[in-house]
Coordinates of C-alpha atoms in Angstrom, one line a residue:
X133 CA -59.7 -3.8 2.0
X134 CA -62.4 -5.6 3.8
X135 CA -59.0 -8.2 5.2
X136 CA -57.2 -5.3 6.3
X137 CA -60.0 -3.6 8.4
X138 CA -60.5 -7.3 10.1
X139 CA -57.1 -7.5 11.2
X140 CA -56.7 -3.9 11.9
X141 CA -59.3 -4.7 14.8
X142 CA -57.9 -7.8 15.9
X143 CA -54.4 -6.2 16.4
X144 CA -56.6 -4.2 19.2
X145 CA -58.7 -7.6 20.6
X146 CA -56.6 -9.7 23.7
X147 CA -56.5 -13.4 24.2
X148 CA -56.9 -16.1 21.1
X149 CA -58.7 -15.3 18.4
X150 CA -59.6 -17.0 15.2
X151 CA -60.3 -15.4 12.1
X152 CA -62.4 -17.3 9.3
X153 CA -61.9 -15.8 5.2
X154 CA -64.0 -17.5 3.0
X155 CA -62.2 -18.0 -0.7
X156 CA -63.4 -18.2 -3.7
X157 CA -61.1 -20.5 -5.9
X158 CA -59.9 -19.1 -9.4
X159 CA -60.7 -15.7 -8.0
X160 CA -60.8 -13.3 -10.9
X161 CA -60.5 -15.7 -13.8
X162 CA -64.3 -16.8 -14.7
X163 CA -63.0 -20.0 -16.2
X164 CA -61.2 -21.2 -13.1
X165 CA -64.0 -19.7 -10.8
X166 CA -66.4 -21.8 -13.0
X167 CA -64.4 -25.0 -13.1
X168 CA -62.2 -25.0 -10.0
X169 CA -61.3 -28.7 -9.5
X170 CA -59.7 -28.4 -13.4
X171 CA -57.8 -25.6 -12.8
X172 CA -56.5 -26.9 -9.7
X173 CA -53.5 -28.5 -11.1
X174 CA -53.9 -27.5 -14.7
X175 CA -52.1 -27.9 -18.2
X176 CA -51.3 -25.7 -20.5
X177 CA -54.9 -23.7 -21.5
X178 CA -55.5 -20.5 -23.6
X179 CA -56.4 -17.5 -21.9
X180 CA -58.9 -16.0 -23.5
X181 CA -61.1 -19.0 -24.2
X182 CA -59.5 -21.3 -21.1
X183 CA -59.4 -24.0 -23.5
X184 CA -57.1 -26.5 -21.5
X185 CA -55.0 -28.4 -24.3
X186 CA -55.5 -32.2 -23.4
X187 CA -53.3 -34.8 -23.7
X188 CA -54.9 -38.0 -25.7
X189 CA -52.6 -40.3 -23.6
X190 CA -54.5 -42.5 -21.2
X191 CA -53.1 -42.3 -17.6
X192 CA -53.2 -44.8 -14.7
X193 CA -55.5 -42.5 -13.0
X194 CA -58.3 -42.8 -16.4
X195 CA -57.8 -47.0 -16.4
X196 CA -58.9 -46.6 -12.9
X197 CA -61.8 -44.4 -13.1
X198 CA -62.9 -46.5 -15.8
X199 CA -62.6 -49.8 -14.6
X200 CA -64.5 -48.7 -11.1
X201 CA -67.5 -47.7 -13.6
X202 CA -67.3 -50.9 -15.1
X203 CA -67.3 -52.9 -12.0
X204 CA -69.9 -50.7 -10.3
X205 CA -72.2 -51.6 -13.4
X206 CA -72.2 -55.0 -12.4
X207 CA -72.1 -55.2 -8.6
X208 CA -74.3 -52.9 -6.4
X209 CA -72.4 -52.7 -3.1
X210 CA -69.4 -51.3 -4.7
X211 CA -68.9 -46.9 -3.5
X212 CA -66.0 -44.9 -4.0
X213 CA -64.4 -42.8 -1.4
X214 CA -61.9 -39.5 -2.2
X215 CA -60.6 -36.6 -0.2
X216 CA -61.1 -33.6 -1.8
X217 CA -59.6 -35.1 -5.3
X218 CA -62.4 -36.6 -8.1
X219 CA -60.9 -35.5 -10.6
X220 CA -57.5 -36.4 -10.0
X221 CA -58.2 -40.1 -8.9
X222 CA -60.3 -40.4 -12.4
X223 CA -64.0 -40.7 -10.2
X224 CA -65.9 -37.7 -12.2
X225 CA -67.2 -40.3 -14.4
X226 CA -68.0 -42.7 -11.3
X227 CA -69.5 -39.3 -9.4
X228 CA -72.2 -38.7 -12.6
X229 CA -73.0 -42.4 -12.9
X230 CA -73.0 -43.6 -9.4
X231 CA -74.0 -40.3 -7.3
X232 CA -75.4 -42.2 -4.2
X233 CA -72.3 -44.3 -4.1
X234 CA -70.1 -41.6 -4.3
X235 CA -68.5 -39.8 -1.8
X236 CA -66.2 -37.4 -1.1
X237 CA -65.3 -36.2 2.3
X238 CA -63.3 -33.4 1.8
X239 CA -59.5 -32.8 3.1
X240 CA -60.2 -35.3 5.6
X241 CA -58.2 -38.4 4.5
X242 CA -58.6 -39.6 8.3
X243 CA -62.2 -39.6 8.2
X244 CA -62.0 -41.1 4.3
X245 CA -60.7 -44.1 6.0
X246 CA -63.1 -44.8 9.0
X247 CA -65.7 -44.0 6.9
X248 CA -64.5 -46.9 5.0
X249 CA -64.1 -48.7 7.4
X250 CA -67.7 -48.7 8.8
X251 CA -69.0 -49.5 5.4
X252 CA -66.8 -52.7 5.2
X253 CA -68.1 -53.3 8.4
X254 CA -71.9 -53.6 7.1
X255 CA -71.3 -55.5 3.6
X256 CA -70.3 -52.9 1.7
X257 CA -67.5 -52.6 -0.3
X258 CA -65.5 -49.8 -0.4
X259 CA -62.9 -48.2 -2.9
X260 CA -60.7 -45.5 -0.9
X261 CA -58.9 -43.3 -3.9
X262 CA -56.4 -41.3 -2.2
X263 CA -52.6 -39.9 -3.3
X264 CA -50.1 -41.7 -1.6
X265 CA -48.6 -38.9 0.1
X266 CA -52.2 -37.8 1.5
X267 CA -52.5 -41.0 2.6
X268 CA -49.9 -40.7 5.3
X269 CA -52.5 -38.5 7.2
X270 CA -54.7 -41.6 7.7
X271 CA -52.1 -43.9 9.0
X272 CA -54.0 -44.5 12.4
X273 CA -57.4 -45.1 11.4
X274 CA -55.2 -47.5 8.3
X275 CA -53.4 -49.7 11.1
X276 CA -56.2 -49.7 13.8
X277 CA -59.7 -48.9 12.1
X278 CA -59.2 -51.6 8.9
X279 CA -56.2 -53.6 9.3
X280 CA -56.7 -54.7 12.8
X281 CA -60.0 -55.4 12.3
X282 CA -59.2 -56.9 8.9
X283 CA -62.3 -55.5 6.9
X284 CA -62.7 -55.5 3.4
X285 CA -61.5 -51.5 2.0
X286 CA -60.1 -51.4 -0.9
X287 CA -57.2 -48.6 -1.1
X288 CA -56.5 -47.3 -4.4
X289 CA -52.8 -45.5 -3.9
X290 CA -52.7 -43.0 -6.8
X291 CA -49.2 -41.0 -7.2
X292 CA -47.5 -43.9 -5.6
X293 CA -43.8 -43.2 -6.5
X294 CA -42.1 -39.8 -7.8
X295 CA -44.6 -37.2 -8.7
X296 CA -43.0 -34.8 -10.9
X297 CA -43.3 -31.2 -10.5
X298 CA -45.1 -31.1 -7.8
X299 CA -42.7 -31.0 -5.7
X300 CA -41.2 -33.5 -2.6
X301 CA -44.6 -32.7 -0.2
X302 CA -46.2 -34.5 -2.8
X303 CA -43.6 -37.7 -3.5
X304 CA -45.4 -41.0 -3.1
X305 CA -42.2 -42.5 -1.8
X306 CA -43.2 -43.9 1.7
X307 CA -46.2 -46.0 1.3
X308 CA -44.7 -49.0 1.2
X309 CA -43.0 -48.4 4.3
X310 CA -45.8 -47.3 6.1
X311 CA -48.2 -50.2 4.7
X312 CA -46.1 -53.4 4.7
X313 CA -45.6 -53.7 8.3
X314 CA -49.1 -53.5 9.2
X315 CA -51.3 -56.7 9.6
X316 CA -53.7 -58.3 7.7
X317 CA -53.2 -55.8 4.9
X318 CA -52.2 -57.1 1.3
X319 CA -50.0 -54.8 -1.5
X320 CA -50.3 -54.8 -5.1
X321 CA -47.8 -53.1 -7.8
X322 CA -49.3 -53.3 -11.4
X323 CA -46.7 -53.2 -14.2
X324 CA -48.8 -51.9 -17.0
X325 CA -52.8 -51.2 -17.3
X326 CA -53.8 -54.4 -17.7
X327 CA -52.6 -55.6 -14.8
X328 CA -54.0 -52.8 -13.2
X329 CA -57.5 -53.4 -14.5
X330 CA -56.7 -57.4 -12.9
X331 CA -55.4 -56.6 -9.7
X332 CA -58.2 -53.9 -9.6
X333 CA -61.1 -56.8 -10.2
X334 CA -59.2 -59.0 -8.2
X335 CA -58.9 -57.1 -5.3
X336 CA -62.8 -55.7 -5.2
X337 CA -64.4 -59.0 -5.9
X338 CA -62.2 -62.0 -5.2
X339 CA -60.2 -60.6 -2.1
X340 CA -61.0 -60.5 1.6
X341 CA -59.6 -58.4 4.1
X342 CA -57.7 -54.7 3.8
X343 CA -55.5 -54.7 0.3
X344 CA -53.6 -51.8 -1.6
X345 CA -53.0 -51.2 -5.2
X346 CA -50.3 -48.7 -5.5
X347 CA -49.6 -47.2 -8.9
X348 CA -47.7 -44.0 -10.6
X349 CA -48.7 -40.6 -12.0
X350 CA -48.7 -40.2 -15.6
X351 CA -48.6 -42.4 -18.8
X352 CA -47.8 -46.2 -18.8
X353 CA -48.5 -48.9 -21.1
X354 CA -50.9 -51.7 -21.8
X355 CA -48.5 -54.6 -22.2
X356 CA -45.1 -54.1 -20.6
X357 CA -43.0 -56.2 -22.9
X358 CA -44.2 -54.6 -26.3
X359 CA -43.0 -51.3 -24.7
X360 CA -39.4 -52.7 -24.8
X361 CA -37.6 -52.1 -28.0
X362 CA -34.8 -54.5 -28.7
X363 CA -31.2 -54.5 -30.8
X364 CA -32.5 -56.8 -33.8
X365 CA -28.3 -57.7 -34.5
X366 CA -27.5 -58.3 -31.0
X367 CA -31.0 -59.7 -29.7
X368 CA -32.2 -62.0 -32.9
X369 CA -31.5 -64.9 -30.8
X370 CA -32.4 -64.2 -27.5
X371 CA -35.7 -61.8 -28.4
X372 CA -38.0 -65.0 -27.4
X373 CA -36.7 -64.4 -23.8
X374 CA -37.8 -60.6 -23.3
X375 CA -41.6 -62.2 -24.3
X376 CA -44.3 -61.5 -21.8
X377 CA -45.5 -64.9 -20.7
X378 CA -49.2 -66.1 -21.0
X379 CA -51.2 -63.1 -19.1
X380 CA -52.0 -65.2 -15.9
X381 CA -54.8 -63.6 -13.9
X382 CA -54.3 -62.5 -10.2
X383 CA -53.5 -65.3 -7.8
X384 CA -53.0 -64.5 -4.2
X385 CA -49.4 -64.0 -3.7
X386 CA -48.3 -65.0 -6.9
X387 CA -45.7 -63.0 -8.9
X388 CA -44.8 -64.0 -12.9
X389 CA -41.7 -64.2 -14.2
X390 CA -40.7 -61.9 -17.1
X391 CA -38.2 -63.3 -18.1
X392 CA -35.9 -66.6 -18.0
X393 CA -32.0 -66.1 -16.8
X394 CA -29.2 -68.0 -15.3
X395 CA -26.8 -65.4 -13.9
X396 CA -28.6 -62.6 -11.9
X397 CA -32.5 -62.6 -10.3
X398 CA -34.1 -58.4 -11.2
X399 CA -36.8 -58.0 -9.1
X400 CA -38.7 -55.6 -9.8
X401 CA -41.8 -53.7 -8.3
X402 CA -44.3 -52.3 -10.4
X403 CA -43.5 -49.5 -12.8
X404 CA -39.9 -50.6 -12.4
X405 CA -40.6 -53.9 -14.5
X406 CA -40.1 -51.9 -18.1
X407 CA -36.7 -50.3 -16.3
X408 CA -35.6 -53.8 -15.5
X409 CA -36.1 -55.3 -18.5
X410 CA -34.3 -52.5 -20.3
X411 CA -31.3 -53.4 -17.8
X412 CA -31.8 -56.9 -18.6
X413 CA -31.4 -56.0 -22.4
X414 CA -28.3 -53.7 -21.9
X415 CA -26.8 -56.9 -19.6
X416 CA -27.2 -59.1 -22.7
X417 CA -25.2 -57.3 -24.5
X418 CA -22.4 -57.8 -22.0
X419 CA -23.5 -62.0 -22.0
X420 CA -25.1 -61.5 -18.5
X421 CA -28.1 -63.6 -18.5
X422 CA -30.7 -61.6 -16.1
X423 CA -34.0 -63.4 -14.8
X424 CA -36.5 -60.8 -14.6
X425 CA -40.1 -61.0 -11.8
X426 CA -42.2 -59.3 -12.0
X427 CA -43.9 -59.5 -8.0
X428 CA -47.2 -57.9 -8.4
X429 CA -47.8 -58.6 -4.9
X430 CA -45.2 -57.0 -2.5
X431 CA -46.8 -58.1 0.2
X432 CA -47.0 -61.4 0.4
X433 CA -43.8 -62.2 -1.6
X434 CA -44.0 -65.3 -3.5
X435 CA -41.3 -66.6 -1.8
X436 CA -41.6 -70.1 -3.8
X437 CA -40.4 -68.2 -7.4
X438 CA -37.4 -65.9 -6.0
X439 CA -36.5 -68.4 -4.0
X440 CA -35.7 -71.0 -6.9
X441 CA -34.7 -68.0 -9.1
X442 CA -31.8 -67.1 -6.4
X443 CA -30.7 -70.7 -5.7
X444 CA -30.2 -71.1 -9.6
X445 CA -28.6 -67.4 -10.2
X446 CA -27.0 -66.6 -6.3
X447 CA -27.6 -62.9 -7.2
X448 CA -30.7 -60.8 -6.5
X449 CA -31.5 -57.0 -7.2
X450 CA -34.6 -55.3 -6.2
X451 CA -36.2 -51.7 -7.6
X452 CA -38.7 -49.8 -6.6
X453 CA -39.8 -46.7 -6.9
X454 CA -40.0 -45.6 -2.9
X455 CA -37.6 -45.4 -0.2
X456 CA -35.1 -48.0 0.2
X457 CA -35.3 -47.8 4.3
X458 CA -38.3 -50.0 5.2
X459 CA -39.0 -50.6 1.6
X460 CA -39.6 -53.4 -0.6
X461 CA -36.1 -54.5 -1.3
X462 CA -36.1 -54.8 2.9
X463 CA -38.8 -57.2 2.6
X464 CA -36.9 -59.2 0.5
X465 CA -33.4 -59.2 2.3
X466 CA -36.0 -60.2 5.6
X467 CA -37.3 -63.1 3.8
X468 CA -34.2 -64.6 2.3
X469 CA -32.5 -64.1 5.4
X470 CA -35.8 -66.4 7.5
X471 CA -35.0 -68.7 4.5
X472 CA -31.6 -69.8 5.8
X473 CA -29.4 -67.7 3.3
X474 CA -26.9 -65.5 4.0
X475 CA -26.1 -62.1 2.6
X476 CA -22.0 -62.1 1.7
X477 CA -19.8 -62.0 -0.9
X478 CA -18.2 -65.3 -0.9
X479 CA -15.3 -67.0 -4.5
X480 CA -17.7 -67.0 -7.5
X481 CA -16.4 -70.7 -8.4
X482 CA -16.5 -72.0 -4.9
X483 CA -19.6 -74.5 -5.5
X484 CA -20.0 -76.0 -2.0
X485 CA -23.5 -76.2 -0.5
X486 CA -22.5 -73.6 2.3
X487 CA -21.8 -71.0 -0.2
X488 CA -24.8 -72.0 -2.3
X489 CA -27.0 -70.8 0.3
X490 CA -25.1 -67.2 0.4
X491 CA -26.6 -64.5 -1.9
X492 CA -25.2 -61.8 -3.3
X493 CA -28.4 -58.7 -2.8
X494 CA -28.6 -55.2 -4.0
X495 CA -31.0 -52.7 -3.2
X496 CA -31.8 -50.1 -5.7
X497 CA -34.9 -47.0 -4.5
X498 CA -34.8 -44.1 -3.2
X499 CA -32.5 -42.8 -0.4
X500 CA -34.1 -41.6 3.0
X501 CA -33.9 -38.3 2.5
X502 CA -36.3 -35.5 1.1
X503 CA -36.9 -35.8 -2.9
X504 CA -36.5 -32.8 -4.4
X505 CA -39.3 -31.2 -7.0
X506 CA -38.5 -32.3 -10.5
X507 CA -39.8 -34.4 -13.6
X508 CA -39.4 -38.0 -13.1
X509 CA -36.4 -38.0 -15.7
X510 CA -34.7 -35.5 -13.8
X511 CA -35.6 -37.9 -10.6
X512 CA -34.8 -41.0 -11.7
X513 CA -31.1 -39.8 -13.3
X514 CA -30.0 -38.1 -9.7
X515 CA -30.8 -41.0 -7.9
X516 CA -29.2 -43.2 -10.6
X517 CA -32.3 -45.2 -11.3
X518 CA -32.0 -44.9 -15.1
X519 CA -31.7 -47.9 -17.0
X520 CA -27.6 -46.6 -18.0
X521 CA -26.5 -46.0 -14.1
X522 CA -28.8 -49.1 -13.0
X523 CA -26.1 -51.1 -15.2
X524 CA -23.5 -49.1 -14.3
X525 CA -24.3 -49.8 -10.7
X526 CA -24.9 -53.6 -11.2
X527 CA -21.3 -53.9 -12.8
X528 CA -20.2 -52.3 -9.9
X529 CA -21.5 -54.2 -7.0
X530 CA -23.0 -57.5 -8.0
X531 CA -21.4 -61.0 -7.9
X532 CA -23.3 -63.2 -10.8
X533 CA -22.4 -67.1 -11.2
X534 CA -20.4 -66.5 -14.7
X535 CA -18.1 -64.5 -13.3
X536 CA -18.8 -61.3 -15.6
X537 CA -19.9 -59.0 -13.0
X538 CA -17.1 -58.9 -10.1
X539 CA -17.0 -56.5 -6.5

């Protein structure tokens, strides 16, 4: 009533006019007017008691929120910064702990960033939590506050990659694209949680200058490899190969290599690594012999280990989980190109060092073109990013040295 009578007299007021309506989140329900942040984006609950029914599952958003308490423990001069978003970016615990190195600034990812910035600036060291798609808003003060002046911030990329329901406003599908050409500023993928809790550590306490570590919504798993369940008849023999090597800690530019093949190169960015490796297995099957990387970094590349990978196999394939246009597969095709190799499609058998040098590459992301809302399942089987149409597609299009795959 009290809405309509305000507008009723601004309907009879000239020239602009703005009118403020202060809300009060949850209205109506005391459980989500008491605890507005957890019913923002909320889980199945019971209404009469708003008991929200919890998953157990760990998420990459609590191994974050986690490890930041851990590290703050130790070193002082570490803050976090979040827009509006605690307790989706896993800080509440960091907020009660740490509450005059917390902050959060509000819907104002722009001023997140500056904000940052200036504490960089003075020896602090700042951890930016934002969703990637909410990080689009502070590409400016990204490229000319921090990466310009190549200062220390720490951006933690939560959502990175498809979100689920919430719809395609809220796919974290471009931030590669809109990070990896600016300078001075370093990417990270993690695979699993511990390499999360690595590159984390690594990048806060051992890194200088602007990095990123972007990472998915939802569940993932602790060691990638033990998440891949194997044939026992048609892998017995080969099983050794789908081993996670030695954990090696975070090296500057430095990928690992997954797995050891001889007739196609997978590379694979981040939560892609368990996709690739179940591509690799289905590939086996078929007596294609896949080399799986694992980057971590996506900027740098480590040019040294694709490099010798696609001179011994002459076929690359990249995934990610963002937009193909600009993306990380891009990156890739730029470097092998300033490499001296050529892109073609050149006899299988023809063994001369001119065709050595040309590589047979396939890009495998997202198009550039709105993703629609839907659960990652859903996503990942339109766009043909499943493990079975990821094989399919590699049957289709790649050239590998034995002859098995054909155009």
């Amino acid at each position: 009533q009290k809405l309509a009578e305000v507008f009723s007299r601004a309907k009879k007021m000239n020239g602009p006019l703005f009118i403020h309506v202060c809300t009060i989140k949850g209205k109506g329900y005391q459980f989500a007017e008491k605890r507005p942040d957890e019913y923002h984006g909320i889980s199945p609950f019971q209404i009469e008691t708003g008991e929200v029914k919890v998953k157990n599952d760990k998420c990459y958003s609590d191994i974050f929120g986690k490890e930041m308490v851990k590290l703050a423990e130790k070193h002082k001069d570490i803050v976090a910064i979040t827009a509006a978003m605690p307790n989706g970016t896993g800080l509440v615990e960091f907020a009660k702990k740490f509450p005059n190195r917390f902050f959060d600034v509000g819907i104002a990812e722009q001023h997140a960033v500056t904000f940052a910035a200036g504490l960089a600036s003075n020896g602090i060291t700042p951890v930016v939590a934002i969703y990637s798609t909410f990080l689009q808003r502070a590409y400016d003060q990204i490229l000319h506050d921090v990466s310009l002046q190549n200062l220390h911030v720490v951006f933690a990329i939560d959502r990175a990659g498809i979100v689920g329901e919430d719809g395609e406003t809220h796919q974290g599908v471009y931030d590669i694209c809109y990070l990896r050409h600016m300078p001075n500023i370093s990417i990270l993928a993690p695979a699993d949680y511990i390499e999360m809790i690595m590159m984390l550590e690594y990048a806060i306490l051992y890194h200088k200058g602007p990095i990123a570590i972007r990472y998915p919504r939802g569940i993932g798993c602790w060691n990638t490899c033990d998440k891949i369940i194997f044939d026992n008849n048609l892998m017995m023999n080969r099983k050794e190969q789908f081993r996670e090597l030695p954990r090696m800690s975070i090296e500057y530019g430095k990928g690992v290599l997954l797995k050891e093949g001889k007739d196609l190169t997978i590379l694979a960015a981040g939560s892609m690594a368990i996709t690739s490796l179940k591509v690799a297995a289905e590939l086996e099957k078929l007596g294609i012999s896949a080399e799986i990387i694992n980057p971590r970094f996506l900027k740098p590349l480590d040019e040294d280990l694709i490099i010798n990978s696609i001179s011994k196999t002459g076929s690359i394939v990249t995934m990610e989980d963002g937009i193909v246009d600009g993306g990380f597969g891009s990156s890739v095709i730029e470097m092998i190109n300033g490499k001296g190799f050529s892109i073609g499609n050149n006899n299988e058998n023809n063994d001369s060092d001119d065709n050595k040098r040309n590589i047979t590459v396939k890009t495998f992301g997202f198009p550039n073109e709105p993703i629609p809302q839907g659960s990652r399942e859903q996503i990942y089987k339109k766009y043909a990013l499943d493990v079975n149409s990821l094989v399919d597609k590699i049957l289709k299009d790649i050239r590998v040295n034995t002859g098995k795959i054909r155009n």
